[in-house]
Amino acid sequence: MYKPTIPLTFLLILALAAVSVRSQSIIPSKYDGFVYKKRAASTATVLIEAFYDPVCPDSRDSWAPLKQAVDHYGPAAVSLIVHTFPLPYHDNAFITSRALHIVNDLNASATYRLLTAFFKHQPRFYNAKTLNMSRSAVLEQVIGFASRAVGNSLESAIRKGFNDSKTGTKTRVSFKYGCSRGVYGTPFFYVNGFLLPVNDDDTMDYNRWRKIIDPLITEQHGGSKCPSNVF
Ligand SMILES: *[C@@H]1O[C@H](CO)[C@@H](O)[C@H](O)[C@H]1NC(C)=O
Ligand SMILES: *[C@@H]1O[C@H](CO)[C@@H](O)[C@H](O)[C@H]1NC(C)=O
Ligand SMILES: *[C@@H]1O[C@H](CO)[C@@H](O)[C@H](O)[C@H]1NC(C)=O
């Protein structure tokens, strides 16, 4: 009788080997993401990371209060990195994420302007709105939109960016990075590397952010005694 045990184990080992080889080869040359206002994202600050899909309504709704909270603190206290995480059920999530990576390469100061523009005019890129459009027509719409948002002088550079496989790779690496951190939806937030649990009925409004960040800042500046009941 056919015994699958050995070949299956062997295949599993091969598959694991393939996965580990792959995960080594995608390490990017610098840390993934867009640093907000070129603040030095360092371990000396409270570091917030947001995983966003540019065409996700929940990502959009969470942006204004997060921005307001980060702006409240000085750059020496809080820094922010946004990672793109295009959800597979949003048809234009990858292409709009890629536009952000392209613009970030061209002018890093304009990245957040484009992100804000995508959030503001998000319905234009929803599935139903683009259902009857060809992929190339959607691409043209994204190129035109991004150019108007960050400056028409960049239009040909943005168009070239979409034809450059490196920008596709960057967008994929961002996605894979999210997967490696356990991201499975948007928005996902990490504070100093730890996942912020967000329940569906919690809104991450300004006050909630202040409640999370204020004690961390106090701890940074006050003595950093370890409460013995915790450790
Ligand atoms: C880069 O973007 C910023 C913000 O949108 C803008 O003020 C600046 O002029 C841009 N720089 C170039 C070289 O296009
Ligand atoms: C898409 O095309 C179908 C069939 O022509 C039409 O019924 C529908 O209204 C169109 N949808 C949009 C959003 O244009
Ligand atoms: C895209 O790149 C290819 C080569 O990689 C080039 O032949 C082609 O002209 C480019 N297309 C555009 C629209 O820039």
PDB file of N, CA, C and O in Angstrom, residues 95-165:
ATOM      1  N   ILE A  95      -2.731  49.429  -6.849  1.00  0.00           N
ATOM      2  CA  ILE A  95      -2.294  50.476  -7.784  1.00  0.00           C
ATOM      3  C   ILE A  95      -2.171  51.828  -7.066  1.00  0.00           C
ATOM      4  O   ILE A  95      -1.224  52.592  -7.311  1.00  0.00           O
ATOM      5  N   THR A  96      -3.080  52.115  -6.129  1.00  0.00           N
ATOM      6  CA  THR A  96      -2.986  53.378  -5.395  1.00  0.00           C
ATOM      7  C   THR A  96      -1.833  53.330  -4.380  1.00  0.00           C
ATOM      8  O   THR A  96      -1.143  54.328  -4.169  1.00  0.00           O
ATOM      9  N   SER A  97      -1.599  52.145  -3.798  1.00  0.00           N
ATOM     10  CA  SER A  97      -0.439  51.999  -2.902  1.00  0.00           C
ATOM     11  C   SER A  97       0.850  52.212  -3.687  1.00  0.00           C
ATOM     12  O   SER A  97       1.778  52.879  -3.224  1.00  0.00           O
ATOM     13  N   ARG A  98       0.878  51.648  -4.891  1.00  0.00           N
ATOM     14  CA  ARG A  98       2.077  51.795  -5.715  1.00  0.00           C
ATOM     15  C   ARG A  98       2.320  53.262  -6.073  1.00  0.00           C
ATOM     16  O   ARG A  98       3.462  53.726  -6.103  1.00  0.00           O
ATOM     17  N   ALA A  99       1.246  54.001  -6.337  1.00  0.00           N
ATOM     18  CA  ALA A  99       1.388  55.433  -6.629  1.00  0.00           C
ATOM     19  C   ALA A  99       2.072  56.137  -5.457  1.00  0.00           C
ATOM     20  O   ALA A  99       2.914  57.021  -5.652  1.00  0.00           O
ATOM     21  N   LEU A 100       1.741  55.733  -4.230  1.00  0.00           N
ATOM     22  CA  LEU A 100       2.371  56.342  -3.054  1.00  0.00           C
ATOM     23  C   LEU A 100       3.866  56.027  -3.014  1.00  0.00           C
ATOM     24  O   LEU A 100       4.683  56.896  -2.713  1.00  0.00           O
ATOM     25  N   HIS A 101       4.230  54.783  -3.343  1.00  0.00           N
ATOM     26  CA  HIS A 101       5.649  54.427  -3.353  1.00  0.00           C
ATOM     27  C   HIS A 101       6.388  55.196  -4.448  1.00  0.00           C
ATOM     28  O   HIS A 101       7.532  55.621  -4.249  1.00  0.00           O
ATOM     29  N   ILE A 102       5.741  55.364  -5.603  1.00  0.00           N
ATOM     30  CA  ILE A 102       6.370  56.087  -6.714  1.00  0.00           C
ATOM     31  C   ILE A 102       6.607  57.543  -6.322  1.00  0.00           C
ATOM     32  O   ILE A 102       7.711  58.080  -6.467  1.00  0.00           O
ATOM     33  N   VAL A 103       5.562  58.171  -5.789  1.00  0.00           N
ATOM     34  CA  VAL A 103       5.686  59.578  -5.392  1.00  0.00           C
ATOM     35  C   VAL A 103       6.703  59.723  -4.261  1.00  0.00           C
ATOM     36  O   VAL A 103       7.493  60.663  -4.233  1.00  0.00           O
ATOM     37  N   ASN A 104       6.724  58.779  -3.335  1.00  0.00           N
ATOM     38  CA  ASN A 104       7.684  58.851  -2.231  1.00  0.00           C
ATOM     39  C   ASN A 104       9.135  58.843  -2.740  1.00  0.00           C
ATOM     40  O   ASN A 104       9.992  59.520  -2.199  1.00  0.00           O
ATOM     41  N   ASP A 105       9.374  58.080  -3.811  1.00  0.00           N
ATOM     42  CA  ASP A 105      10.710  58.060  -4.413  1.00  0.00           C
ATOM     43  C   ASP A 105      11.028  59.384  -5.100  1.00  0.00           C
ATOM     44  O   ASP A 105      12.174  59.821  -5.125  1.00  0.00           O
ATOM     45  N   LEU A 106      10.007  60.029  -5.688  1.00  0.00           N
ATOM     46  CA  LEU A 106      10.226  61.259  -6.441  1.00  0.00           C
ATOM     47  C   LEU A 106      10.377  62.465  -5.529  1.00  0.00           C
ATOM     48  O   LEU A 106      11.207  63.351  -5.754  1.00  0.00           O
ATOM     49  N   ASN A 107       9.524  62.531  -4.500  1.00  0.00           N
ATOM     50  CA  ASN A 107       9.543  63.657  -3.574  1.00  0.00           C
ATOM     51  C   ASN A 107       8.889  63.209  -2.273  1.00  0.00           C
ATOM     52  O   ASN A 107       7.664  63.238  -2.129  1.00  0.00           O
ATOM     53  N   ALA A 108       9.732  62.819  -1.316  1.00  0.00           N
ATOM     54  CA  ALA A 108       9.226  62.224  -0.072  1.00  0.00           C
ATOM     55  C   ALA A 108       8.327  63.191   0.695  1.00  0.00           C
ATOM     56  O   ALA A 108       7.497  62.763   1.495  1.00  0.00           O
ATOM     57  N   SER A 109       8.478  64.489   0.431  1.00  0.00           N
ATOM     58  CA  SER A 109       7.627  65.454   1.137  1.00  0.00           C
ATOM     59  C   SER A 109       6.199  65.456   0.608  1.00  0.00           C
ATOM     60  O   SER A 109       5.315  66.056   1.212  1.00  0.00           O
ATOM     61  N   ALA A 110       5.978  64.851  -0.546  1.00  0.00           N
ATOM     62  CA  ALA A 110       4.655  64.892  -1.166  1.00  0.00           C
ATOM     63  C   ALA A 110       3.829  63.634  -0.884  1.00  0.00           C
ATOM     64  O   ALA A 110       2.643  63.583  -1.202  1.00  0.00           O
ATOM     65  N   THR A 111       4.442  62.634  -0.267  1.00  0.00           N
ATOM     66  CA  THR A 111       3.764  61.349  -0.078  1.00  0.00           C
ATOM     67  C   THR A 111       2.478  61.490   0.730  1.00  0.00           C
ATOM     68  O   THR A 111       1.433  60.962   0.354  1.00  0.00           O
ATOM     69  N   TYR A 112       2.567  62.226   1.847  1.00  0.00           N
ATOM     70  CA  TYR A 112       1.398  62.368   2.703  1.00  0.00           C
ATOM     71  C   TYR A 112       0.319  63.228   2.060  1.00  0.00           C
ATOM     72  O   TYR A 112      -0.866  63.074   2.337  1.00  0.00           O
ATOM     73  N   ARG A 113       0.757  64.141   1.177  1.00  0.00           N
ATOM     74  CA  ARG A 113      -0.227  64.928   0.449  1.00  0.00           C
ATOM     75  C   ARG A 113      -1.063  64.020  -0.456  1.00  0.00           C
ATOM     76  O   ARG A 113      -2.285  64.135  -0.530  1.00  0.00           O
ATOM     77  N   LEU A 114      -0.388  63.081  -1.109  1.00  0.00           N
ATOM     78  CA  LEU A 114      -1.120  62.154  -1.980  1.00  0.00           C
ATOM     79  C   LEU A 114      -1.999  61.211  -1.158  1.00  0.00           C
ATOM     80  O   LEU A 114      -3.147  60.943  -1.525  1.00  0.00           O
ATOM     81  N   LEU A 115      -1.472  60.736  -0.040  1.00  0.00           N
ATOM     82  CA  LEU A 115      -2.281  59.855   0.813  1.00  0.00           C
ATOM     83  C   LEU A 115      -3.571  60.571   1.238  1.00  0.00           C
ATOM     84  O   LEU A 115      -4.663  60.012   1.166  1.00  0.00           O
ATOM     85  N   THR A 116      -3.429  61.822   1.655  1.00  0.00           N
ATOM     86  CA  THR A 116      -4.589  62.605   2.081  1.00  0.00           C
ATOM     87  C   THR A 116      -5.564  62.790   0.920  1.00  0.00           C
ATOM     88  O   THR A 116      -6.781  62.724   1.102  1.00  0.00           O
ATOM     89  N   ALA A 117      -5.031  63.005  -0.285  1.00  0.00           N
ATOM     90  CA  ALA A 117      -5.889  63.182  -1.466  1.00  0.00           C
ATOM     91  C   ALA A 117      -6.644  61.893  -1.781  1.00  0.00           C
ATOM     92  O   ALA A 117      -7.839  61.919  -2.091  1.00  0.00           O
ATOM     93  N   PHE A 118      -5.971  60.763  -1.691  1.00  0.00           N
ATOM     94  CA  PHE A 118      -6.661  59.478  -1.915  1.00  0.00           C
ATOM     95  C   PHE A 118      -7.792  59.313  -0.906  1.00  0.00           C
ATOM     96  O   PHE A 118      -8.894  58.879  -1.254  1.00  0.00           O
ATOM     97  N   PHE A 119      -7.515  59.644   0.356  1.00  0.00           N
ATOM     98  CA  PHE A 119      -8.544  59.504   1.377  1.00  0.00           C
ATOM     99  C   PHE A 119      -9.730  60.430   1.073  1.00  0.00           C
ATOM    100  O   PHE A 119     -10.883  60.034   1.190  1.00  0.00           O
ATOM    101  N   LYS A 120      -9.420  61.657   0.654  1.00  0.00           N
ATOM    102  CA  LYS A 120     -10.464  62.651   0.439  1.00  0.00           C
ATOM    103  C   LYS A 120     -11.373  62.274  -0.735  1.00  0.00           C
ATOM    104  O   LYS A 120     -12.576  62.479  -0.694  1.00  0.00           O
ATOM    105  N   HIS A 121     -10.777  61.720  -1.780  1.00  0.00           N
ATOM    106  CA  HIS A 121     -11.553  61.414  -2.993  1.00  0.00           C
ATOM    107  C   HIS A 121     -11.690  59.909  -3.207  1.00  0.00           C
ATOM    108  O   HIS A 121     -11.804  59.444  -4.347  1.00  0.00           O
ATOM    109  N   GLN A 122     -11.676  59.182  -2.102  1.00  0.00           N
ATOM    110  CA  GLN A 122     -11.655  57.729  -2.143  1.00  0.00           C
ATOM    111  C   GLN A 122     -12.732  57.078  -3.014  1.00  0.00           C
ATOM    112  O   GLN A 122     -12.431  56.135  -3.751  1.00  0.00           O
ATOM    113  N   PRO A 123     -14.006  57.552  -2.987  1.00  0.00           N
ATOM    114  CA  PRO A 123     -15.060  56.863  -3.747  1.00  0.00           C
ATOM    115  C   PRO A 123     -14.737  56.725  -5.238  1.00  0.00           C
ATOM    116  O   PRO A 123     -15.207  55.788  -5.876  1.00  0.00           O
ATOM    117  N   ARG A 124     -13.927  57.621  -5.785  1.00  0.00           N
ATOM    118  CA  ARG A 124     -13.549  57.500  -7.205  1.00  0.00           C
ATOM    119  C   ARG A 124     -12.848  56.182  -7.507  1.00  0.00           C
ATOM    120  O   ARG A 124     -12.799  55.754  -8.655  1.00  0.00           O
ATOM    121  N   PHE A 125     -12.248  55.587  -6.481  1.00  0.00           N
ATOM    122  CA  PHE A 125     -11.450  54.379  -6.713  1.00  0.00           C
ATOM    123  C   PHE A 125     -12.100  53.132  -6.111  1.00  0.00           C
ATOM    124  O   PHE A 125     -11.478  52.081  -6.035  1.00  0.00           O
ATOM    125  N   TYR A 126     -13.353  53.253  -5.710  1.00  0.00           N
ATOM    126  CA  TYR A 126     -14.044  52.086  -5.168  1.00  0.00           C
ATOM    127  C   TYR A 126     -14.333  51.068  -6.275  1.00  0.00           C
ATOM    128  O   TYR A 126     -14.414  51.413  -7.458  1.00  0.00           O
ATOM    129  N   ASN A 127     -14.534  49.825  -5.862  1.00  0.00           N
ATOM    130  CA  ASN A 127     -14.787  48.735  -6.814  1.00  0.00           C
ATOM    131  C   ASN A 127     -15.919  49.066  -7.774  1.00  0.00           C
ATOM    132  O   ASN A 127     -15.769  48.957  -8.998  1.00  0.00           O
ATOM    133  N   ALA A 128     -17.074  49.471  -7.237  1.00  0.00           N
ATOM    134  CA  ALA A 128     -18.261  49.670  -8.072  1.00  0.00           C
ATOM    135  C   ALA A 128     -18.039  50.801  -9.069  1.00  0.00           C
ATOM    136  O   ALA A 128     -18.484  50.730 -10.215  1.00  0.00           O
ATOM    137  N   LYS A 129     -17.312  51.820  -8.625  1.00  0.00           N
ATOM    138  CA  LYS A 129     -17.087  52.996  -9.461  1.00  0.00           C
ATOM    139  C   LYS A 129     -16.201  52.679 -10.679  1.00  0.00           C
ATOM    140  O   LYS A 129     -16.296  53.310 -11.720  1.00  0.00           O
ATOM    141  N   THR A 130     -15.326  51.685 -10.517  1.00  0.00           N
ATOM    142  CA  THR A 130     -14.369  51.395 -11.588  1.00  0.00           C
ATOM    143  C   THR A 130     -14.660  50.048 -12.250  1.00  0.00           C
ATOM    144  O   THR A 130     -13.835  49.549 -13.028  1.00  0.00           O
ATOM    145  N   LEU A 131     -15.849  49.506 -11.950  1.00  0.00           N
ATOM    146  CA  LEU A 131     -16.200  48.169 -12.427  1.00  0.00           C
ATOM    147  C   LEU A 131     -16.131  48.036 -13.951  1.00  0.00           C
ATOM    148  O   LEU A 131     -15.652  47.037 -14.479  1.00  0.00           O
ATOM    149  N   ASN A 132     -16.601  49.054 -14.660  1.00  0.00           N
ATOM    150  CA  ASN A 132     -16.655  48.961 -16.120  1.00  0.00           C
ATOM    151  C   ASN A 132     -15.416  49.522 -16.806  1.00  0.00           C
ATOM    152  O   ASN A 132     -15.384  49.622 -18.016  1.00  0.00           O
ATOM    153  N   MET A 133     -14.455  49.898 -16.024  1.00  0.00           N
ATOM    154  CA  MET A 133     -13.249  50.494 -16.627  1.00  0.00           C
ATOM    155  C   MET A 133     -12.191  49.427 -16.865  1.00  0.00           C
ATOM    156  O   MET A 133     -12.057  48.480 -16.100  1.00  0.00           O
ATOM    157  N   SER A 134     -11.412  49.614 -17.941  1.00  0.00           N
ATOM    158  CA  SER A 134     -10.304  48.696 -18.175  1.00  0.00           C
ATOM    159  C   SER A 134      -9.206  49.010 -17.163  1.00  0.00           C
ATOM    160  O   SER A 134      -9.177  50.098 -16.571  1.00  0.00           O
ATOM    161  N   ARG A 135      -8.290  48.064 -17.006  1.00  0.00           N
ATOM    162  CA  ARG A 135      -7.186  48.288 -16.062  1.00  0.00           C
ATOM    163  C   ARG A 135      -6.338  49.479 -16.503  1.00  0.00           C
ATOM    164  O   ARG A 135      -5.853  50.248 -15.684  1.00  0.00           O
ATOM    165  N   SER A 136      -6.170  49.620 -17.818  1.00  0.00           N
ATOM    166  CA  SER A 136      -5.330  50.732 -18.270  1.00  0.00           C
ATOM    167  C   SER A 136      -6.047  52.068 -18.077  1.00  0.00           C
ATOM    168  O   SER A 136      -5.399  53.089 -17.811  1.00  0.00           O
ATOM    169  N   ALA A 137      -7.377  52.064 -18.168  1.00  0.00           N
ATOM    170  CA  ALA A 137      -8.115  53.309 -17.911  1.00  0.00           C
ATOM    171  C   ALA A 137      -7.997  53.695 -16.435  1.00  0.00           C
ATOM    172  O   ALA A 137      -7.841  54.877 -16.105  1.00  0.00           O
ATOM    173  N   VAL A 138      -8.049  52.694 -15.552  1.00  0.00           N
ATOM    174  CA  VAL A 138      -7.889  52.981 -14.121  1.00  0.00           C
ATOM    175  C   VAL A 138      -6.475  53.505 -13.859  1.00  0.00           C
ATOM    176  O   VAL A 138      -6.280  54.476 -13.122  1.00  0.00           O
ATOM    177  N   LEU A 139      -5.491  52.882 -14.520  1.00  0.00           N
ATOM    178  CA  LEU A 139      -4.102  53.339 -14.358  1.00  0.00           C
ATOM    179  C   LEU A 139      -3.979  54.810 -14.757  1.00  0.00           C
ATOM    180  O   LEU A 139      -3.376  55.613 -14.034  1.00  0.00           O
ATOM    181  N   GLU A 140      -4.577  55.166 -15.905  1.00  0.00           N
ATOM    182  CA  GLU A 140      -4.546  56.566 -16.349  1.00  0.00           C
ATOM    183  C   GLU A 140      -5.193  57.477 -15.314  1.00  0.00           C
ATOM    184  O   GLU A 140      -4.706  58.578 -15.052  1.00  0.00           O
ATOM    185  N   GLN A 141      -6.300  57.014 -14.745  1.00  0.00           N
ATOM    186  CA  GLN A 141      -6.988  57.831 -13.743  1.00  0.00           C
ATOM    187  C   GLN A 141      -6.091  58.051 -12.516  1.00  0.00           C
ATOM    188  O   GLN A 141      -6.006  59.160 -11.983  1.00  0.00           O
ATOM    189  N   VAL A 142      -5.397  56.985 -12.105  1.00  0.00           N
ATOM    190  CA  VAL A 142      -4.521  57.100 -10.936  1.00  0.00           C
ATOM    191  C   VAL A 142      -3.342  58.023 -11.239  1.00  0.00           C
ATOM    192  O   VAL A 142      -2.983  58.880 -10.410  1.00  0.00           O
ATOM    193  N   ILE A 143      -2.765  57.882 -12.436  1.00  0.00           N
ATOM    194  CA  ILE A 143      -1.629  58.742 -12.802  1.00  0.00           C
ATOM    195  C   ILE A 143      -2.066  60.205 -12.828  1.00  0.00           C
ATOM    196  O   ILE A 143      -1.391  61.082 -12.264  1.00  0.00           O
ATOM    197  N   GLY A 144      -3.218  60.471 -13.453  1.00  0.00           N
ATOM    198  CA  GLY A 144      -3.726  61.837 -13.526  1.00  0.00           C
ATOM    199  C   GLY A 144      -4.024  62.403 -12.147  1.00  0.00           C
ATOM    200  O   GLY A 144      -3.649  63.531 -11.817  1.00  0.00           O
ATOM    201  N   PHE A 145      -4.664  61.583 -11.329  1.00  0.00           N
ATOM    202  CA  PHE A 145      -5.041  62.012  -9.980  1.00  0.00           C
ATOM    203  C   PHE A 145      -3.798  62.343  -9.145  1.00  0.00           C
ATOM    204  O   PHE A 145      -3.715  63.392  -8.508  1.00  0.00           O
ATOM    205  N   ALA A 146      -2.807  61.413  -9.191  1.00  0.00           N
ATOM    206  CA  ALA A 146      -1.594  61.604  -8.386  1.00  0.00           C
ATOM    207  C   ALA A 146      -0.840  62.842  -8.863  1.00  0.00           C
ATOM    208  O   ALA A 146      -0.322  63.617  -8.049  1.00  0.00           O
ATOM    209  N   SER A 147      -0.797  63.057 -10.184  1.00  0.00           N
ATOM    210  CA  SER A 147      -0.082  64.217 -10.716  1.00  0.00           C
ATOM    211  C   SER A 147      -0.735  65.507 -10.261  1.00  0.00           C
ATOM    212  O   SER A 147      -0.048  66.448  -9.847  1.00  0.00           O
ATOM    213  N   ARG A 148      -2.068  65.552 -10.306  1.00  0.00           N
ATOM    214  CA  ARG A 148      -2.750  66.771  -9.865  1.00  0.00           C
ATOM    215  C   ARG A 148      -2.525  66.991  -8.371  1.00  0.00           C
ATOM    216  O   ARG A 148      -2.399  68.134  -7.921  1.00  0.00           O
ATOM    217  N   ALA A 149      -2.422  65.900  -7.614  1.00  0.00           N
ATOM    218  CA  ALA A 149      -2.268  66.045  -6.158  1.00  0.00           C
ATOM    219  C   ALA A 149      -0.885  66.552  -5.766  1.00  0.00           C
ATOM    220  O   ALA A 149      -0.752  67.324  -4.822  1.00  0.00           O
ATOM    221  N   VAL A 150       0.151  66.118  -6.489  1.00  0.00           N
ATOM    222  CA  VAL A 150       1.512  66.462  -6.039  1.00  0.00           C
ATOM    223  C   VAL A 150       2.235  67.422  -6.976  1.00  0.00           C
ATOM    224  O   VAL A 150       3.342  67.852  -6.687  1.00  0.00           O
ATOM    225  N   GLY A 151       1.639  67.753  -8.083  1.00  0.00           N
ATOM    226  CA  GLY A 151       2.275  68.700  -9.015  1.00  0.00           C
ATOM    227  C   GLY A 151       2.382  68.090 -10.397  1.00  0.00           C
ATOM    228  O   GLY A 151       3.015  67.044 -10.563  1.00  0.00           O
ATOM    229  N   ASN A 152       1.753  68.762 -11.375  1.00  0.00           N
ATOM    230  CA  ASN A 152       1.692  68.200 -12.724  1.00  0.00           C
ATOM    231  C   ASN A 152       3.067  67.986 -13.361  1.00  0.00           C
ATOM    232  O   ASN A 152       3.216  67.191 -14.279  1.00  0.00           O
ATOM    233  N   SER A 153       4.086  68.690 -12.831  1.00  0.00           N
ATOM    234  CA  SER A 153       5.425  68.522 -13.396  1.00  0.00           C
ATOM    235  C   SER A 153       5.942  67.091 -13.186  1.00  0.00           C
ATOM    236  O   SER A 153       6.869  66.652 -13.861  1.00  0.00           O
ATOM    237  N   LEU A 154       5.315  66.383 -12.252  1.00  0.00           N
ATOM    238  CA  LEU A 154       5.784  65.020 -11.972  1.00  0.00           C
ATOM    239  C   LEU A 154       5.053  63.961 -12.809  1.00  0.00           C
ATOM    240  O   LEU A 154       5.343  62.766 -12.693  1.00  0.00           O
ATOM    241  N   GLU A 155       4.110  64.395 -13.664  1.00  0.00           N
ATOM    242  CA  GLU A 155       3.274  63.416 -14.348  1.00  0.00           C
ATOM    243  C   GLU A 155       4.065  62.366 -15.130  1.00  0.00           C
ATOM    244  O   GLU A 155       3.819  61.162 -15.002  1.00  0.00           O
ATOM    245  N   SER A 156       5.033  62.812 -15.938  1.00  0.00           N
ATOM    246  CA  SER A 156       5.743  61.818 -16.755  1.00  0.00           C
ATOM    247  C   SER A 156       6.606  60.910 -15.875  1.00  0.00           C
ATOM    248  O   SER A 156       6.782  59.719 -16.162  1.00  0.00           O
ATOM    249  N   ALA A 157       7.124  61.480 -14.788  1.00  0.00           N
ATOM    250  CA  ALA A 157       7.919  60.656 -13.858  1.00  0.00           C
ATOM    251  C   ALA A 157       7.037  59.613 -13.156  1.00  0.00           C
ATOM    252  O   ALA A 157       7.458  58.477 -12.933  1.00  0.00           O
ATOM    253  N   ILE A 158       5.810  60.019 -12.832  1.00  0.00           N
ATOM    254  CA  ILE A 158       4.887  59.067 -12.182  1.00  0.00           C
ATOM    255  C   ILE A 158       4.524  57.962 -13.174  1.00  0.00           C
ATOM    256  O   ILE A 158       4.523  56.775 -12.834  1.00  0.00           O
ATOM    257  N   ARG A 159       4.266  58.363 -14.423  1.00  0.00           N
ATOM    258  CA  ARG A 159       3.939  57.378 -15.462  1.00  0.00           C
ATOM    259  C   ARG A 159       5.094  56.384 -15.633  1.00  0.00           C
ATOM    260  O   ARG A 159       4.896  55.177 -15.694  1.00  0.00           O
ATOM    261  N   LYS A 160       6.307  56.917 -15.683  1.00  0.00           N
ATOM    262  CA  LYS A 160       7.490  56.048 -15.796  1.00  0.00           C
ATOM    263  C   LYS A 160       7.602  55.132 -14.597  1.00  0.00           C
ATOM    264  O   LYS A 160       7.998  53.968 -14.721  1.00  0.00           O
ATOM    265  N   GLY A 161       7.260  55.662 -13.438  1.00  0.00           N
ATOM    266  CA  GLY A 161       7.331  54.882 -12.208  1.00  0.00           C
ATOM    267  C   GLY A 161       6.472  53.626 -12.284  1.00  0.00           C
ATOM    268  O   GLY A 161       6.867  52.560 -11.800  1.00  0.00           O
ATOM    269  N   PHE A 162       5.297  53.758 -12.912  1.00  0.00           N
ATOM    270  CA  PHE A 162       4.416  52.593 -13.042  1.00  0.00           C
ATOM    271  C   PHE A 162       4.973  51.567 -14.020  1.00  0.00           C
ATOM    272  O   PHE A 162       4.541  50.413 -14.027  1.00  0.00           O
ATOM    273  N   ASN A 163       5.911  51.992 -14.845  1.00  0.00           N
ATOM    274  CA  ASN A 163       6.503  51.078 -15.815  1.00  0.00           C
ATOM    275  C   ASN A 163       7.839  50.522 -15.307  1.00  0.00           C
ATOM    276  O   ASN A 163       8.558  49.858 -16.037  1.00  0.00           O
ATOM    277  N   ASP A 164       8.133  50.835 -14.046  1.00  0.00           N
ATOM    278  CA  ASP A 164       9.404  50.405 -13.475  1.00  0.00           C
ATOM    279  C   ASP A 164       9.116  49.304 -12.456  1.00  0.00           C
ATOM    280  O   ASP A 164       8.452  49.556 -11.441  1.00  0.00           O
ATOM    281  N   SER A 165       9.623  48.109 -12.727  1.00  0.00           N
ATOM    282  CA  SER A 165       9.268  46.978 -11.864  1.00  0.00           C
ATOM    283  C   SER A 165       9.737  47.187 -10.421  1.00  0.00           C
ATOM    284  O   SER A 165       9.195  46.602  -9.487  1.00  0.00           O
TER     285      SER A 165
END
